[in-house]
């Protein structure tokens, strides 16, 4: 039996993961803002805590409460998050700041608060739900990509920092999954519009609009994949979820490799001559 701490279990991927973990007999501490999900669980299996990632001071007490209740937490999943769509030049400071509070600073604070407890118990697994947008960005979700890229970097660096302490870290980058993510209940948009961005941002928004409700990814299958990840003896630092994420990353890697090679001479021209 494993114990999970999962943020954002009210709906979507977080809810599916919480239910999958509970269904196999694991224990779950899950966070919500308002709406408690309808989950099938024995009372001693599930603790629901209130946590809003925009309220920084509530994060440390929630982590303390979770460890006090469970004693030991095996897997921490930073799942809560949302997207912000629109051209960069129309994003306001408050909208940008809020996005980073929820998608980056909140998870950072949560991890920082949990690490002493994970060290004390001799290990654990931190799983950060990022996005394919945090590895292969597209127009219209530039700010979301930047927050998720930061979580990718945080995860990759942290995995090396804490490996000697027995703590594992994985950044999980989903493609498009059929949750509320693209619905008005979740996604946020910049104010106003500008025809200047029709070819890039407009086209991307059109594709995302057509995709809403038709995403290829099944959140319940993602939950099963996350259970496998948590059970792995040697989990990866990076994991993609979904065939669309796979394809997008393949293209990105090919482009990166080609660009590196094209600029090889410039790259290698900067060392001191005697090195
Ligand atoms: N679905 C996709 O296509 C997709 C693709 C790539 C990455 N992701 C990532 O996967 C994660 C889960 O998204 P999802 O698809 O399950 O979306 P979702 O259905 O919109 O669920 C989002 C969850 O995050 C919670 N949340 C949002 N803002 C919060 C805040 N300020 N504080 C605390 N919790 C907050 C929501 O709680 P409330 O119910 O209270 O709003 C909800 O539980 C996110 O990190 C997202 O960026 C999703």
Tab-separated table of C-alpha atoms and ligand atoms in Angstrom:
chain	number	residue	atom	x	y	z
A	1	UNK	CA	0.000	0.000	0.000
A	2	UNK	CA	1.350	3.406	-0.999
A	3	UNK	CA	0.392	6.849	0.238
A	4	UNK	CA	-0.124	9.654	-2.276
A	5	UNK	CA	-0.357	13.409	-1.893
A	6	UNK	CA	-2.077	14.785	-5.008
A	7	UNK	CA	-2.953	18.420	-5.638
A	8	UNK	CA	-6.133	19.270	-7.562
A	9	UNK	CA	-8.257	16.131	-7.157
A	10	UNK	CA	-11.599	17.891	-7.714
A	11	UNK	CA	-11.687	16.879	-11.380
A	12	UNK	CA	-9.625	15.937	-14.410
A	13	UNK	CA	-6.359	14.038	-14.193
A	14	UNK	CA	-6.071	14.546	-10.442
A	15	UNK	CA	-9.475	13.042	-9.788
A	16	UNK	CA	-8.782	10.064	-12.080
A	17	UNK	CA	-5.447	9.432	-10.364
A	18	UNK	CA	-6.930	9.697	-6.870
A	19	UNK	CA	-9.669	7.211	-7.762
A	20	UNK	CA	-7.229	4.788	-9.414
A	21	UNK	CA	-4.919	4.842	-6.388
A	22	UNK	CA	-7.829	4.386	-3.962
A	23	UNK	CA	-9.289	1.562	-6.040
A	24	UNK	CA	-6.142	-0.510	-5.671
A	25	UNK	CA	-6.067	0.071	-1.905
A	26	UNK	CA	-3.594	2.946	-1.654
A	27	UNK	CA	-4.118	5.939	0.621
A	28	UNK	CA	-4.635	9.421	-0.805
A	29	UNK	CA	-4.304	12.891	0.600
A	30	UNK	CA	-5.868	15.092	-2.050
A	31	UNK	CA	-6.264	18.838	-2.250
A	32	UNK	CA	-9.230	20.821	-3.500
A	33	UNK	CA	-10.209	24.482	-3.586
A	34	UNK	CA	-13.988	24.103	-3.153
A	35	UNK	CA	-15.677	21.126	-4.688
A	36	UNK	CA	-14.913	17.732	-3.117
A	37	UNK	CA	-15.022	14.981	-5.749
A	38	UNK	CA	-17.247	11.953	-5.438
A	39	UNK	CA	-14.642	9.252	-4.771
A	40	UNK	CA	-15.131	5.668	-3.670
A	41	UNK	CA	-12.920	5.186	-0.624
A	42	UNK	CA	-12.938	3.920	2.935
A	43	UNK	CA	-12.724	6.823	5.434
A	44	UNK	CA	-9.232	5.823	6.583
A	45	UNK	CA	-8.041	5.779	2.966
A	46	UNK	CA	-8.731	9.385	2.053
A	47	UNK	CA	-7.951	12.795	3.516
A	48	UNK	CA	-9.112	15.861	1.630
A	49	UNK	CA	-7.415	19.178	2.348
A	50	UNK	CA	-8.255	22.653	1.095
A	51	UNK	CA	-5.447	24.261	-0.843
A	52	UNK	CA	-5.412	27.144	-3.277
A	53	UNK	CA	-2.057	27.522	-4.973
A	54	UNK	CA	-2.506	31.294	-5.097
A	55	UNK	CA	-2.479	31.420	-1.274
A	56	UNK	CA	1.182	30.815	-0.564
A	57	UNK	CA	0.887	30.777	3.232
A	58	UNK	CA	-1.509	27.814	3.190
A	59	UNK	CA	0.899	25.474	1.426
A	60	UNK	CA	3.302	24.680	4.299
A	61	UNK	CA	0.461	23.921	6.791
A	62	UNK	CA	-1.190	21.617	4.222
A	63	UNK	CA	2.033	19.667	3.758
A	64	UNK	CA	2.479	19.406	7.545
A	65	UNK	CA	-1.112	18.237	7.991
A	66	UNK	CA	-0.657	15.632	5.262
A	67	UNK	CA	2.490	14.134	6.798
A	68	UNK	CA	0.992	14.275	10.300
A	69	UNK	CA	-2.057	12.314	9.109
A	70	UNK	CA	-0.186	9.777	6.996
A	71	UNK	CA	3.102	9.411	8.843
A	72	UNK	CA	4.774	8.622	5.563
A	73	UNK	CA	4.037	9.877	2.043
A	74	UNK	CA	5.458	7.860	-0.840
A	75	UNK	CA	4.431	9.936	-3.835
A	76	UNK	CA	3.778	13.643	-4.145
A	77	UNK	CA	1.988	14.681	-7.332
A	78	UNK	CA	1.972	18.344	-8.298
A	79	UNK	CA	-1.049	18.130	-10.574
A	80	UNK	CA	-3.123	21.292	-9.963
A	81	UNK	CA	-2.678	23.788	-12.752
A	82	UNK	CA	-4.268	25.656	-15.627
A	83	UNK	CA	-3.460	27.218	-18.976
A	84	UNK	CA	-3.451	30.810	-20.173
A	85	UNK	CA	-4.034	31.489	-23.864
A	86	UNK	CA	-3.324	34.530	-25.994
A	87	UNK	CA	-0.431	36.426	-27.563
A	88	UNK	CA	2.378	37.343	-25.169
A	89	UNK	CA	2.040	41.061	-25.839
A	90	UNK	CA	-1.517	41.057	-24.497
A	91	UNK	CA	-0.814	39.263	-21.219
A	92	UNK	CA	-1.139	41.520	-18.180
A	93	UNK	CA	1.259	41.393	-15.230
A	94	UNK	CA	-1.440	40.083	-12.828
A	95	UNK	CA	-2.461	37.316	-15.264
A	96	UNK	CA	1.174	36.283	-15.727
A	97	UNK	CA	1.870	36.430	-11.986
A	98	UNK	CA	-1.190	34.319	-11.159
A	99	UNK	CA	-0.258	31.693	-13.747
A	100	UNK	CA	3.219	31.366	-12.259
A	101	UNK	CA	1.820	31.241	-8.699
A	102	UNK	CA	-0.320	28.232	-9.584
A	103	UNK	CA	1.810	26.404	-12.150
A	104	UNK	CA	5.301	27.074	-10.741
A	105	UNK	CA	5.678	28.864	-7.396
A	106	UNK	CA	2.980	26.816	-5.646
A	107	UNK	CA	4.515	23.466	-6.652
A	108	UNK	CA	7.975	24.854	-5.756
A	109	UNK	CA	6.762	25.842	-2.265
A	110	UNK	CA	5.088	22.488	-1.813
A	111	UNK	CA	8.227	20.574	-2.807
A	112	UNK	CA	10.416	22.759	-0.599
A	113	UNK	CA	8.128	22.100	2.383
A	114	UNK	CA	7.992	18.355	1.707
A	115	UNK	CA	11.698	17.694	1.142
A	116	UNK	CA	12.766	17.676	4.824
A	117	UNK	CA	10.023	15.125	5.548
A	118	UNK	CA	10.964	12.986	2.539
A	119	UNK	CA	14.616	13.089	3.633
A	120	UNK	CA	13.667	12.143	7.182
A	121	UNK	CA	11.680	9.132	5.982
A	122	UNK	CA	14.542	8.061	3.678
A	123	UNK	CA	12.980	8.634	0.260
A	124	UNK	CA	9.931	9.289	-1.846
A	125	UNK	CA	8.901	10.158	-5.383
A	126	UNK	CA	7.952	13.635	-6.560
A	127	UNK	CA	5.902	13.646	-9.764
A	128	UNK	CA	5.371	17.021	-11.416
A	129	UNK	CA	2.680	17.195	-14.073
A	130	UNK	CA	4.097	19.555	-16.665
A	131	UNK	CA	2.941	19.516	-20.317
A	132	UNK	CA	4.139	18.820	-23.815
A	133	UNK	CA	3.814	22.621	-24.071
A	134	UNK	CA	6.728	22.710	-21.619
A	135	UNK	CA	8.937	20.785	-24.048
A	136	UNK	CA	7.668	21.684	-27.531
A	137	UNK	CA	5.851	25.036	-27.298
A	138	UNK	CA	3.355	26.447	-29.764
A	139	UNK	CA	1.955	29.961	-30.272
A	140	UNK	CA	-0.954	31.088	-28.061
A	141	UNK	CA	0.261	29.261	-24.956
A	142	UNK	CA	3.672	30.903	-24.619
A	143	UNK	CA	3.272	31.901	-20.957
A	144	UNK	CA	1.843	28.519	-19.989
A	145	UNK	CA	4.807	26.928	-21.800
A	146	UNK	CA	7.244	29.093	-19.896
A	147	UNK	CA	5.803	28.042	-16.527
A	148	UNK	CA	5.826	24.367	-17.535
A	149	UNK	CA	9.361	24.651	-18.996
A	150	UNK	CA	10.436	25.985	-15.615
A	151	UNK	CA	8.842	22.971	-13.907
A	152	UNK	CA	10.696	20.710	-16.345
A	153	UNK	CA	13.998	22.376	-15.453
A	154	UNK	CA	13.221	22.301	-11.755
A	155	UNK	CA	12.380	18.601	-11.968
A	156	UNK	CA	15.450	17.615	-13.976
A	157	UNK	CA	17.839	19.559	-11.746
A	158	UNK	CA	16.166	18.476	-8.526
A	159	UNK	CA	16.270	14.818	-9.565
A	160	UNK	CA	20.087	15.050	-9.492
A	161	UNK	CA	20.170	17.066	-6.300
A	162	UNK	CA	18.105	14.600	-4.296
A	163	UNK	CA	19.106	11.289	-5.911
A	164	UNK	CA	21.759	10.608	-3.228
A	165	UNK	CA	19.007	11.046	-0.612
A	166	UNK	CA	16.857	8.302	-2.137
A	167	UNK	CA	14.302	10.762	-3.515
A	168	UNK	CA	13.129	10.385	-7.116
A	169	UNK	CA	11.711	13.125	-9.315
A	170	UNK	CA	9.781	12.742	-12.566
A	171	UNK	CA	8.364	15.437	-14.837
A	172	UNK	CA	5.329	14.001	-16.623
A	173	UNK	CA	4.402	15.847	-19.820
A	174	UNK	CA	0.900	14.973	-21.052
A	175	UNK	CA	-0.362	15.712	-24.538
A	176	UNK	CA	-4.018	16.654	-24.880
A	177	UNK	CA	-6.277	14.816	-22.415
A	178	UNK	CA	-10.052	14.964	-22.319
A	179	UNK	CA	-10.534	16.892	-19.075
A	180	UNK	CA	-11.863	20.375	-18.334
A	181	UNK	CA	-8.434	21.795	-19.199
A	182	UNK	CA	-9.574	23.511	-22.429
A	183	UNK	CA	-13.028	24.418	-21.083
A	184	UNK	CA	-14.013	27.872	-19.859
A	185	UNK	CA	-14.158	26.374	-16.350
A	186	UNK	CA	-10.365	26.035	-16.431
A	187	UNK	CA	-8.556	27.834	-19.228
A	188	UNK	CA	-7.939	31.576	-19.032
A	189	UNK	CA	-7.536	33.946	-21.976
A	190	UNK	CA	-5.974	37.344	-22.514
A	191	UNK	CA	-8.219	40.341	-23.058
A	192	UNK	CA	-8.785	41.631	-26.575
A	193	UNK	CA	-7.680	40.362	-29.950
A	194	UNK	CA	-5.285	41.457	-32.626
A	195	UNK	CA	-5.358	40.456	-36.292
A	196	UNK	CA	-1.575	40.834	-36.424
A	197	UNK	CA	-1.332	37.423	-34.750
A	198	UNK	CA	-3.902	35.625	-36.890
A	199	UNK	CA	-1.290	33.427	-38.624
A	200	UNK	CA	0.337	32.146	-35.437
A	201	UNK	CA	-1.818	32.666	-32.339
A	202	UNK	CA	-5.118	32.683	-34.236
A	203	UNK	CA	-4.298	29.420	-35.992
A	204	UNK	CA	-3.253	27.758	-32.723
A	205	UNK	CA	-6.388	28.947	-30.947
A	206	UNK	CA	-8.465	27.537	-33.805
A	207	UNK	CA	-6.784	24.143	-33.431
A	208	UNK	CA	-7.245	24.148	-29.654
A	209	UNK	CA	-10.898	25.152	-30.011
A	210	UNK	CA	-11.550	22.284	-32.415
A	211	UNK	CA	-9.745	19.882	-30.070
A	212	UNK	CA	-11.794	20.683	-26.945
A	213	UNK	CA	-13.896	17.644	-26.059
A	214	UNK	CA	-12.147	15.541	-28.729
A	215	UNK	CA	-8.718	15.165	-27.083
A	216	UNK	CA	-7.125	11.784	-27.729
A	217	UNK	CA	-5.957	11.296	-24.164
A	218	UNK	CA	-8.062	9.357	-21.652
A	219	UNK	CA	-7.474	10.649	-18.101
A	220	UNK	CA	-8.253	7.223	-16.588
A	221	UNK	CA	-5.556	5.647	-18.751
A	222	UNK	CA	-3.187	8.427	-17.739
A	223	UNK	CA	-3.935	7.513	-14.126
A	224	UNK	CA	-2.975	3.872	-14.785
A	225	UNK	CA	0.265	5.072	-16.406
A	226	UNK	CA	1.000	7.143	-13.300
A	227	UNK	CA	0.433	4.124	-11.062
A	228	UNK	CA	3.012	2.212	-13.152
A	229	UNK	CA	5.381	5.148	-12.868
A	230	UNK	CA	5.018	5.209	-9.094
A	231	UNK	CA	5.650	1.455	-8.921
A	232	UNK	CA	8.790	1.561	-11.095
A	233	UNK	CA	12.064	0.788	-9.352
A	234	UNK	CA	13.933	3.174	-11.656
A	235	UNK	CA	11.439	5.798	-12.792
A	236	UNK	CA	12.444	8.167	-15.604
A	237	UNK	CA	13.217	11.835	-15.036
A	238	UNK	CA	10.972	12.686	-18.002
A	239	UNK	CA	7.865	10.851	-19.131
A	240	UNK	CA	5.540	11.740	-21.991
A	241	UNK	CA	1.869	10.720	-21.937
A	242	UNK	CA	-0.085	10.349	-25.157
A	243	UNK	CA	0.629	9.645	-28.824
A	244	UNK	CA	0.318	13.359	-29.669
A	245	UNK	CA	2.962	14.230	-27.073
A	246	UNK	CA	5.197	11.503	-28.518
A	247	UNK	CA	4.889	12.877	-32.070
A	248	UNK	CA	5.359	16.482	-31.040
A	249	UNK	CA	8.491	15.639	-29.043
A	250	UNK	CA	9.975	13.584	-31.889
A	251	UNK	CA	9.615	16.566	-34.232
A	252	UNK	CA	11.059	18.901	-31.607
A	253	UNK	CA	14.105	16.684	-31.021
A	254	UNK	CA	14.758	16.401	-34.767
A	255	UNK	CA	14.514	20.181	-35.139
A	256	UNK	CA	16.804	20.743	-32.158
A	257	UNK	CA	19.399	18.324	-33.452
A	258	UNK	CA	19.333	19.882	-36.946
A	259	UNK	CA	19.668	23.393	-35.501
A	260	UNK	CA	22.557	22.343	-33.252
A	261	UNK	CA	24.384	20.818	-36.218
A	262	UNK	CA	23.713	23.832	-38.454
A	263	UNK	CA	25.315	26.133	-35.861
A	264	UNK	CA	28.024	23.675	-34.759
A	265	UNK	CA	30.966	25.781	-35.989
A	266	UNK	CA	29.746	28.870	-34.166
A	267	UNK	CA	29.122	26.887	-30.997
A	268	UNK	CA	32.599	25.370	-31.040
A	269	UNK	CA	34.344	28.634	-31.916
A	270	UNK	CA	34.196	30.204	-28.469
A	271	UNK	CA	36.643	28.166	-26.343
A	272	UNK	CA	40.109	29.573	-25.564
A	273	UNK	CA	42.392	28.313	-28.354
A	274	UNK	CA	44.627	26.353	-25.951
A	275	UNK	CA	41.750	24.336	-24.422
B	1	LIG	N1	-5.694	17.990	-19.985
B	1	LIG	C1	-4.684	18.317	-20.767
B	1	LIG	O1	-4.797	18.326	-22.005
B	1	LIG	C2	-3.350	18.648	-20.153
B	1	LIG	C3	-2.240	18.633	-21.005
B	1	LIG	C4	-0.983	18.923	-20.485
B	1	LIG	C5	-0.863	19.198	-19.141
B	1	LIG	N2	-1.953	19.207	-18.323
B	1	LIG	C6	-1.758	19.517	-16.900
B	1	LIG	O2	-2.388	18.518	-16.133
B	1	LIG	C7	-2.746	19.056	-14.858
B	1	LIG	C8	-4.204	18.700	-14.562
B	1	LIG	O3	-5.020	19.364	-15.517
B	1	LIG	P1	-6.421	18.731	-15.991
B	1	LIG	O4	-6.285	18.374	-17.394
B	1	LIG	O5	-6.886	17.715	-15.026
B	1	LIG	O6	-7.323	20.059	-15.923
B	1	LIG	P2	-8.688	20.357	-15.145
B	1	LIG	O7	-9.705	19.331	-15.452
B	1	LIG	O8	-8.967	21.781	-15.483
B	1	LIG	O9	-8.297	20.239	-13.592
B	1	LIG	C9	-7.411	21.174	-13.019
B	1	LIG	C10	-7.254	20.905	-11.536
B	1	LIG	O10	-6.340	21.897	-10.992
B	1	LIG	C11	-6.999	22.549	-9.904
B	1	LIG	N3	-6.608	23.950	-9.773
B	1	LIG	C12	-6.691	24.914	-10.718
B	1	LIG	N4	-6.285	26.091	-10.187
B	1	LIG	C13	-5.933	25.848	-8.905
B	1	LIG	C14	-5.447	26.656	-7.838
B	1	LIG	N5	-5.285	27.980	-7.952
B	1	LIG	N6	-5.165	26.055	-6.653
B	1	LIG	C15	-5.375	24.744	-6.482
B	1	LIG	N7	-5.875	23.925	-7.436
B	1	LIG	C16	-6.135	24.476	-8.633
B	1	LIG	C17	-8.479	22.465	-10.237
B	1	LIG	O11	-9.250	22.698	-9.088
B	1	LIG	P3	-10.710	23.440	-9.190
B	1	LIG	O12	-11.710	22.370	-9.511
B	1	LIG	O13	-10.906	24.036	-7.834
B	1	LIG	O14	-10.605	24.470	-10.266
B	1	LIG	C18	-8.560	21.042	-10.768
B	1	LIG	O15	-8.587	20.118	-9.713
B	1	LIG	C19	-2.470	20.562	-14.934
B	1	LIG	O16	-1.235	20.847	-14.317
B	1	LIG	C20	-2.369	20.816	-16.434
B	1	LIG	O17	-1.547	21.938	-16.727
B	1	LIG	C21	-3.200	18.942	-18.810
